[in-house]
Coordinates of C-alpha atoms and ligand atoms in Angstrom, one line a residue:
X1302 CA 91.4 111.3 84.8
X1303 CA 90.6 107.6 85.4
X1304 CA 88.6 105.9 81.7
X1305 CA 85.2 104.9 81.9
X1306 CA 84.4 102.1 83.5
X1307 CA 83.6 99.0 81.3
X1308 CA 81.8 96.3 83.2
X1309 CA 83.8 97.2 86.7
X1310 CA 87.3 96.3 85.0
X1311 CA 89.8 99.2 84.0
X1312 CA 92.4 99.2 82.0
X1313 CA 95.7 100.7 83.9
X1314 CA 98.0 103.3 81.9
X1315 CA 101.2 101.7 80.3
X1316 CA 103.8 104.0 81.8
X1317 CA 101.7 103.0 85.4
X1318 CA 102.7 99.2 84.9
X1319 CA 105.8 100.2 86.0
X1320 CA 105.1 100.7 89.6
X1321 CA 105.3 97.6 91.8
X1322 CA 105.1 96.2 95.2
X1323 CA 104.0 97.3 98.8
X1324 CA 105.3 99.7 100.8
X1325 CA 104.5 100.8 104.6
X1326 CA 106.0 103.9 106.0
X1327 CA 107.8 103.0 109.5
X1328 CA 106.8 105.9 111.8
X1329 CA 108.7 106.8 115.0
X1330 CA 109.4 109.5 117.2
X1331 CA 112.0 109.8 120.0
X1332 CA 113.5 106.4 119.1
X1333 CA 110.5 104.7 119.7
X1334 CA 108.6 102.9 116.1
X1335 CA 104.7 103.5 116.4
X1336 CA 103.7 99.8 116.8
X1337 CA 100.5 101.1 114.1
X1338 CA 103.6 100.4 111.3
X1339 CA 103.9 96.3 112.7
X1340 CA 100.2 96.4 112.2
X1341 CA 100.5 97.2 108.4
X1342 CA 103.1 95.3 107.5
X1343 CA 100.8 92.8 108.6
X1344 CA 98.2 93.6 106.7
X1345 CA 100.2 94.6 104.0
X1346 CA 102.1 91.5 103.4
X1347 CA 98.7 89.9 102.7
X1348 CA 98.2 92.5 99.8
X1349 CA 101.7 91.3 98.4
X1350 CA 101.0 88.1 98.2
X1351 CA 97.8 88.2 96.7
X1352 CA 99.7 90.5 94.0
X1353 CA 102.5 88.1 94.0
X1354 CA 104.9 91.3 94.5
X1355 CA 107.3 92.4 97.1
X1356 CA 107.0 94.0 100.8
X1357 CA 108.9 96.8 102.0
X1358 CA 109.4 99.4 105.0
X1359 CA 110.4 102.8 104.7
X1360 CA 112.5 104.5 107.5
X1361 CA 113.4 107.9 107.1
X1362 CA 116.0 109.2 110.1
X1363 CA 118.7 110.6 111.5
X1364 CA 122.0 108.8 110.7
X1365 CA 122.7 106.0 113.7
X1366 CA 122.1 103.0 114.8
X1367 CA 118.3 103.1 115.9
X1368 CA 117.2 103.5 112.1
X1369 CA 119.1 100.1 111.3
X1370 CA 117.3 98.3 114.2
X1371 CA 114.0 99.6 113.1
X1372 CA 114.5 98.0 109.6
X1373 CA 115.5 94.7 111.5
X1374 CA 112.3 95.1 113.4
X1375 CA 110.3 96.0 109.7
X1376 CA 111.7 92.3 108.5
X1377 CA 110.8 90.6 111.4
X1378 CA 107.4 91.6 111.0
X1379 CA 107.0 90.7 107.7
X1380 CA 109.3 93.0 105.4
X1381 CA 111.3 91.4 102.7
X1382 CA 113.2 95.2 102.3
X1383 CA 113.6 97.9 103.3
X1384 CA 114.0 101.5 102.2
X1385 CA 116.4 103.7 104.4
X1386 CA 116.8 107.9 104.0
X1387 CA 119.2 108.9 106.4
X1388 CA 120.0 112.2 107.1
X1389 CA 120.5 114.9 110.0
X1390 CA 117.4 117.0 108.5
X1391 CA 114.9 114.1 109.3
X1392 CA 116.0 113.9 113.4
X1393 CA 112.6 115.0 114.5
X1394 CA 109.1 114.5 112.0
X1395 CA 108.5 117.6 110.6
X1396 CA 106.5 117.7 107.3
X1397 CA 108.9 119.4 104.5
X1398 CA 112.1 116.9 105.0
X1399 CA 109.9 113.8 105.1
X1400 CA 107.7 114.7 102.4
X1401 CA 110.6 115.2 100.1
X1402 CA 112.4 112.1 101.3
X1403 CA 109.2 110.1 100.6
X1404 CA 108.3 111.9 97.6
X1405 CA 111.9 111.0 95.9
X1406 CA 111.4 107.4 97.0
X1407 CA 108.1 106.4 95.1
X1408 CA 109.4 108.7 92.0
X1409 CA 112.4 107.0 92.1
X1410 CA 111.2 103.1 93.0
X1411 CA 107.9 103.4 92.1
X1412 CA 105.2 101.2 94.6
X1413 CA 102.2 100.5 93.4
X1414 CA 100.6 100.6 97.0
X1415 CA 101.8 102.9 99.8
X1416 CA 100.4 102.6 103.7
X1417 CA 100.6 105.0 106.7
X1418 CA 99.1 105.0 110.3
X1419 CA 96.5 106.9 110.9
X1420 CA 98.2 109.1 113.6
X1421 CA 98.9 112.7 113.7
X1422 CA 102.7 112.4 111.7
X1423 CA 100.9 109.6 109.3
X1424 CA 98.0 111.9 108.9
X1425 CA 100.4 115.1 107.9
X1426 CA 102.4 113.0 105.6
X1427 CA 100.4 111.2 104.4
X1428 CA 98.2 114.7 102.6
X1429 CA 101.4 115.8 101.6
X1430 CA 102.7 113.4 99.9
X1431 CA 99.8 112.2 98.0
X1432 CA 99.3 116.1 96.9
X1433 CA 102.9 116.8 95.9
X1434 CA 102.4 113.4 93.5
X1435 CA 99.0 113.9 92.2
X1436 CA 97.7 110.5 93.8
X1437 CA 94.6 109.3 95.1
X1438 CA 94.4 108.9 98.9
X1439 CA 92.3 107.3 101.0
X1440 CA 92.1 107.7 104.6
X1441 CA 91.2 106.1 108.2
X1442 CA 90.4 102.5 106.1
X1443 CA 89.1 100.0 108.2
X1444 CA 89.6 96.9 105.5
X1445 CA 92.1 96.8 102.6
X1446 CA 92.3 94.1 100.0
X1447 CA 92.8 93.7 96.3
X1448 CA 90.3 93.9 94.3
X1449 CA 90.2 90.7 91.3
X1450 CA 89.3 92.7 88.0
X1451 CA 91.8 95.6 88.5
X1452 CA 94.0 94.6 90.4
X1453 CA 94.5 97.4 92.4
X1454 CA 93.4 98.4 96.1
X1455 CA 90.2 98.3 96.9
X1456 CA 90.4 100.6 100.3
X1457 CA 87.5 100.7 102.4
X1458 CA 85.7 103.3 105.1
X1459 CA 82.9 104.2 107.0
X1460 CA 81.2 107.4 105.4
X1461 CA 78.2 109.8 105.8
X1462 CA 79.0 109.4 109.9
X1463 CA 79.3 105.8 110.1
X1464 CA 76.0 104.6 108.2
X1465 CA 77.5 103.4 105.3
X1466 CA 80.9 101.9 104.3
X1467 CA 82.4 102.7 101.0
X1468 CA 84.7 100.9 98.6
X1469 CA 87.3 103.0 97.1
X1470 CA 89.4 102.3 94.3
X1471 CA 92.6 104.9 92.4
X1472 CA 92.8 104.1 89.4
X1473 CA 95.0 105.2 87.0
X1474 CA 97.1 106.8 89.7
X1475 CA 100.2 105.6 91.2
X1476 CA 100.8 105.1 94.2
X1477 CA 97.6 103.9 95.9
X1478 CA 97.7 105.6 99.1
X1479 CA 95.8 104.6 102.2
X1480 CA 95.8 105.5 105.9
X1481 CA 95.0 103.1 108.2
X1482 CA 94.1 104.0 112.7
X1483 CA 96.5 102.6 115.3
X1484 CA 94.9 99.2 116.6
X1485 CA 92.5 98.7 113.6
X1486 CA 94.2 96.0 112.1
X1487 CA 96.0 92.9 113.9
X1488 CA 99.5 92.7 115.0
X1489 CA 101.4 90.4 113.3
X1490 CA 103.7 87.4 115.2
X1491 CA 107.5 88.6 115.2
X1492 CA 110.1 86.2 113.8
X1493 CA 113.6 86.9 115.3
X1494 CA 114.9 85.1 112.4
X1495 CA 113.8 87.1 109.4
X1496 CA 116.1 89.4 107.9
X1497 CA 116.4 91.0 104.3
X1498 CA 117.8 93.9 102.2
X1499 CA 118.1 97.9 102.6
X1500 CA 118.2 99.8 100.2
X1501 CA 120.1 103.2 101.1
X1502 CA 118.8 106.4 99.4
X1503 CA 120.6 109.6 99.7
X1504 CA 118.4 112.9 100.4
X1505 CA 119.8 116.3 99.4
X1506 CA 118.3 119.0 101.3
X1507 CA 119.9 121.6 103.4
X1508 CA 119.0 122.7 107.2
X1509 CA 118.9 126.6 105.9
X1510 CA 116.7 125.3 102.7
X1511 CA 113.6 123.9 105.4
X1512 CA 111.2 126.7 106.5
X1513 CA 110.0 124.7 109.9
X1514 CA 112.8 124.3 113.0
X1515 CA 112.0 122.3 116.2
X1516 CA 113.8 124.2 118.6
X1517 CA 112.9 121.9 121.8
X1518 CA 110.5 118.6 122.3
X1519 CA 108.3 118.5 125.1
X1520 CA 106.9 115.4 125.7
X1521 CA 103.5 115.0 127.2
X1522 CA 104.2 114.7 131.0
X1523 CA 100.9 113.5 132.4
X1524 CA 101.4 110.7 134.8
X1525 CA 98.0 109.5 133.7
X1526 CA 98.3 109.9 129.9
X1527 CA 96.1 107.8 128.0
X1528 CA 97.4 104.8 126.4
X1529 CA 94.0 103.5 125.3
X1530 CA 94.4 102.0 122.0
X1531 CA 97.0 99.4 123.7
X1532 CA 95.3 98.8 126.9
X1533 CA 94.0 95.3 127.6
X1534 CA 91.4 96.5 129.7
X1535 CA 88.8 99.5 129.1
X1536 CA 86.0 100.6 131.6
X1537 CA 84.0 103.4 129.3
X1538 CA 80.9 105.4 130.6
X1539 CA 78.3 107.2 128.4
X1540 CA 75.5 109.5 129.0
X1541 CA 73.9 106.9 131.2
X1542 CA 76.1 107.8 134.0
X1543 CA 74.2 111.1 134.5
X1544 CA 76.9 113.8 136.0
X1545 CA 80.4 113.8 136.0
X1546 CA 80.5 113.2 139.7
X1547 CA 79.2 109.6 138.9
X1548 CA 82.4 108.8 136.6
X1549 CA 84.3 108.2 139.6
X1550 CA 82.8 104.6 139.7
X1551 CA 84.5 104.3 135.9
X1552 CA 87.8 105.0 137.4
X1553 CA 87.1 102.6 140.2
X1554 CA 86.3 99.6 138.5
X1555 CA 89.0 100.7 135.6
X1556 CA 91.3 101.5 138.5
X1557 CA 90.7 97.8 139.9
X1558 CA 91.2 96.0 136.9
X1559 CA 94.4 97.6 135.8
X1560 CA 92.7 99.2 133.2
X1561 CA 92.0 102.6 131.0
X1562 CA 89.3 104.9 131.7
X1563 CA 87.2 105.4 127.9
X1564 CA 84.1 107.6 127.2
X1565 CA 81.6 108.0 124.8
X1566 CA 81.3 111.4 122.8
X1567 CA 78.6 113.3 124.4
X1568 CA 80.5 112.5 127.7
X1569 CA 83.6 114.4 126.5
X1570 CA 81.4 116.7 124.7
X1571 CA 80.4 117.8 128.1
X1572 CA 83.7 118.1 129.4
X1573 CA 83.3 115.1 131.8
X1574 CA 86.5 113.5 130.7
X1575 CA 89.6 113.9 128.1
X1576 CA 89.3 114.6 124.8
X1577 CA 91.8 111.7 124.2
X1578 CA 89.3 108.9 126.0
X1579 CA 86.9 109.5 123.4
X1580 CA 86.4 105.7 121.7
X1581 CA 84.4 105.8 118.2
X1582 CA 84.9 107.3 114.4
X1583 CA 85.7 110.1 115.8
X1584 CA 88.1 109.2 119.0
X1585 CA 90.5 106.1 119.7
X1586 CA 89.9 102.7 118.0
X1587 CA 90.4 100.2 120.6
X1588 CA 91.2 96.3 120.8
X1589 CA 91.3 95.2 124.5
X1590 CA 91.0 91.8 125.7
X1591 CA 87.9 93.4 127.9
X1592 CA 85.5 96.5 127.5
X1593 CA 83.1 97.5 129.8
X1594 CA 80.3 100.0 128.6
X1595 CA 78.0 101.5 131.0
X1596 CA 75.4 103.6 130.1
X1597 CA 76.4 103.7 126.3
X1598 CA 73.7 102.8 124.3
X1599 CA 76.2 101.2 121.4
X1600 CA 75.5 103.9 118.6
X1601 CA 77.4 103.2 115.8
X1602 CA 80.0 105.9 115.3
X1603 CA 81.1 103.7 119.0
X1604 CA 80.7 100.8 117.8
X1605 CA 83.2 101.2 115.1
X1606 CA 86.3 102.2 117.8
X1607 CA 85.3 99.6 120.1
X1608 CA 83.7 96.5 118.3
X1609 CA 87.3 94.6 117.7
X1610 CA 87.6 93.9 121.3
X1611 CA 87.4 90.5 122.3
X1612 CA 84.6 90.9 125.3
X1613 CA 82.2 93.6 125.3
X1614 CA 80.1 93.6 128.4
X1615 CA 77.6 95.9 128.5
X1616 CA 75.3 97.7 131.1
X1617 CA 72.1 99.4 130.5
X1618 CA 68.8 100.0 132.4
X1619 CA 67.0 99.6 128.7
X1620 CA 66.4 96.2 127.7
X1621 CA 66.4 96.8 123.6
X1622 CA 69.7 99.5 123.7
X1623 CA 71.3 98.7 120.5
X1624 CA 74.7 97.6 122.1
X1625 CA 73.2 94.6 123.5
X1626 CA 73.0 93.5 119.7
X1627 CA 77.1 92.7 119.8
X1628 CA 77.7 92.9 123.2
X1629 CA 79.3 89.4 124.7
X1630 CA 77.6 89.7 128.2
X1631 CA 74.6 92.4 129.0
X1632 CA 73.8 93.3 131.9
X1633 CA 70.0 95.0 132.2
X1634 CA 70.3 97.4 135.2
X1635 CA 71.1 100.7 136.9
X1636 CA 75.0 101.6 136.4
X1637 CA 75.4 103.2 139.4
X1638 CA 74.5 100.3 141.7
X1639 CA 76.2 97.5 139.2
X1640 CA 79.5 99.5 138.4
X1641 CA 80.3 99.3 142.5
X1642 CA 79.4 96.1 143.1
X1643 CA 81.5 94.9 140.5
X1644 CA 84.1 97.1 142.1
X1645 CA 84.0 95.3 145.3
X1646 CA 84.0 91.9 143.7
X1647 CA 86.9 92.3 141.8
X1648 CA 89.0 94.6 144.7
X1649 CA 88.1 91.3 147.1
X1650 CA 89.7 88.8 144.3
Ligands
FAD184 P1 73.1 107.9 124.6 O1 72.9 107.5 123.2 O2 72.3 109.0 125.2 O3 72.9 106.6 125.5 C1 72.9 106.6 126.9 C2 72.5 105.2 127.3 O4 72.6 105.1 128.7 C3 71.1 104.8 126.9 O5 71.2 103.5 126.2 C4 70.4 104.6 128.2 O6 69.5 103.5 128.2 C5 71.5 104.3 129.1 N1 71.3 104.6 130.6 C6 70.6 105.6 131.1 N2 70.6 105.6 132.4 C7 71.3 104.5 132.8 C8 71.7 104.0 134.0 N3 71.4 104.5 135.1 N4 72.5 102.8 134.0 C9 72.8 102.2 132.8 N5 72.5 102.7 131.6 C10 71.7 103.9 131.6 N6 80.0 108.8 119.6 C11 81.0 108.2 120.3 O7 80.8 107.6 121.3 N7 82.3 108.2 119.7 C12 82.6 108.8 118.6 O8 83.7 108.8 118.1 C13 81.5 109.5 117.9 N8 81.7 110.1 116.7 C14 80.7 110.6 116.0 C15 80.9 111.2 114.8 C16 79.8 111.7 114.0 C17 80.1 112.3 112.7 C18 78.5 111.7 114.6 C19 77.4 112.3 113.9 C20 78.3 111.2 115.9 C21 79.4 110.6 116.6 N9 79.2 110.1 117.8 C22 80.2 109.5 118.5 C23 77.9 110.2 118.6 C24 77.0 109.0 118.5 O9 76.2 109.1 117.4 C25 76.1 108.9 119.7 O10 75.4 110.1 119.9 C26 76.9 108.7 121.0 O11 77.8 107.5 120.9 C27 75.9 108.4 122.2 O12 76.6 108.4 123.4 P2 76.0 107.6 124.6 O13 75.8 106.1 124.3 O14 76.9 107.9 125.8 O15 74.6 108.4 124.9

């Protein structure tokens, strides 16, 4: 258990001292890296040099070539090394094999700091792993920095549904664990002309000794499938738009301007739209160059998926809705004669 705290500062374990630098775990799946990894090397390689310590990747895979190229990628966005666990058990995510690889990494090289996405496979792994070594975790952080008296993370989140955020710090508790959402924080520039070490590690674990199998992948075949954390443009109805029948003007304007199709809770709630539209705490966090709100009244479990973007325009028949507080452009007026209008203007350009 962590010591009392004397005036904020804490006074880390001997044996703890031990562990140094950052690590982010490189997630992919069907050769593809999860671009949330680029993110936190970003932000991650901010937390090294503040501690003055080293940045590194972690790729767990199936022997070949695509593993290699995804540590190339890991230095280019900011690793200085990278640790590499290849093996035919870890082909496909599945949580024993990974945890295990993972696990015997940090026991073996000892991070002081350890970051996953946010996303389903980060989200397994991530429970897993900080169980199996008695760590403290936090998850879906929205800022990370180092805190000045303890040196450690200081890992923060919105709690008690979005009206407060809190600060948390492990202490006494190696690794520091944190998960972070796709799109939350910025992607960093790639430089081609990085490079730097990998450091093999060798798992032993046999197929017949792992209780899951994955006996076939099926990969989600919808031509329309939502890719709204990455879109550059994101048309989004609430509640204001009255009846499902009315979102059609959302997909007209979206469909327009190239962009996604988002949706506020209630409206998924109701079953007007895809559970995977939903932007907020409890949907997608988004980051498009443009976001259109109609008939959202800016509530702030929204707010927090959709606030990054870089122009909010908003429409809304009341004058005082709370979105108009960070919106970049409001519009005061009826959706449902705005929303085609725009449509025609922007189909005519
Ligand atoms: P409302 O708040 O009902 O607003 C509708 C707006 O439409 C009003 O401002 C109204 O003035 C306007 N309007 C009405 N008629 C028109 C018209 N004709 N033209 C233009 N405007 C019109 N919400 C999310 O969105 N995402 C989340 O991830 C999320 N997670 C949550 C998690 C928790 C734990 C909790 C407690 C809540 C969460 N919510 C989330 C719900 C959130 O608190 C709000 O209830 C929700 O965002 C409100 O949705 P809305 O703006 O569409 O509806």
């Amino acid at each position: 258990p962590a010591r009392k705290p004397a005036k904020g500062k804490y006074e880390l374990d001997e044996r703890l001292k031990a562990y140094q630098g950052v690590w982010v775990f490189v997630e992919h799946e069907q050769g593809e890296v999860h671009p949330v990894s680029w993110e936190l090397l970003g932000e991650g390689r901010k937390l090294a040099d503040t501690l003055g310590v080293e940045l590194c990747g972690v790729v767990l895979g199936a022997p070949g070539l695509r593993t290699r190229r995804f540590c190339d990628e890991a230095f280019f966005h900011g690793a200085d090394a990278c640790y590499l666990v290849e093996d035919p058990v870890l082909a496909n995510y599945r949580n024993e094999p990974f945890t295990k690889g993972l696990t015997e990494l940090v026991n073996t090289y000892q991070p002081e700091i350890l970051l996953l996405g946010a996303t389903t496979q980060g989200r397994d792994l991530a429970g897993s792993v900080a169980t199996t070594l008695q760590t403290g975790l936090t998850a879906d952080c929205t800022e990370l920095r180092i805190d000045p008296d303890n040196r450690s993370l200081a890992a923060s989140r919105p709690t008690f549904g979005g009206s407060l955020l809190c600060t948390i710090l492990t202490l006494n508790y190696r690794p520091q664990m944190a998960t972070v959402r796709p799109r939350v924080m910025a992607m960093p520039d790639r430089d081609a002309a990085r490079s730097g070490r990998i450091i093999e590690h060798a798992l032993h674990l046999l197929e017949t000794d792992i209780v899951t199998k994955v006996l076939d992948y099926i990969p989600d075949a919808r031509q329309d499938k939502p890719q709204l954390p990455f879109a550059d443009v994101i048309v989004a109805g609430g509640r204001g738009m009255k009846k499902p029948e009315n979102f059609q003007l959302i997909r007209d304007l979206a469909a327009v301007l190239g962009g996604e199709v988002g949706a506020s809770r209630p409206v998924v709630q109701a079953g007007w739209v895809e559970l995977d539209r939903q932007v907020g705490q409890s949907g997608k966090t988004v980051r498009p160059k443009l976001y259109i709100a109609a008939g959202i009244s800016g509530a702030v479990q929204h707010r927090v998926g959709m606030e990054g973007s870089d122009v909010i325009i908003a429409i809304n028949t009341d004058p005082n809705a709370p979105i108009f507080d960070f919106a970049t452009y409001g519009i005061v007026g009826n959706a449902m004669t705005i929303l085609p209008a725009l449509t025609e203007v922007f189909r005519q350009e």
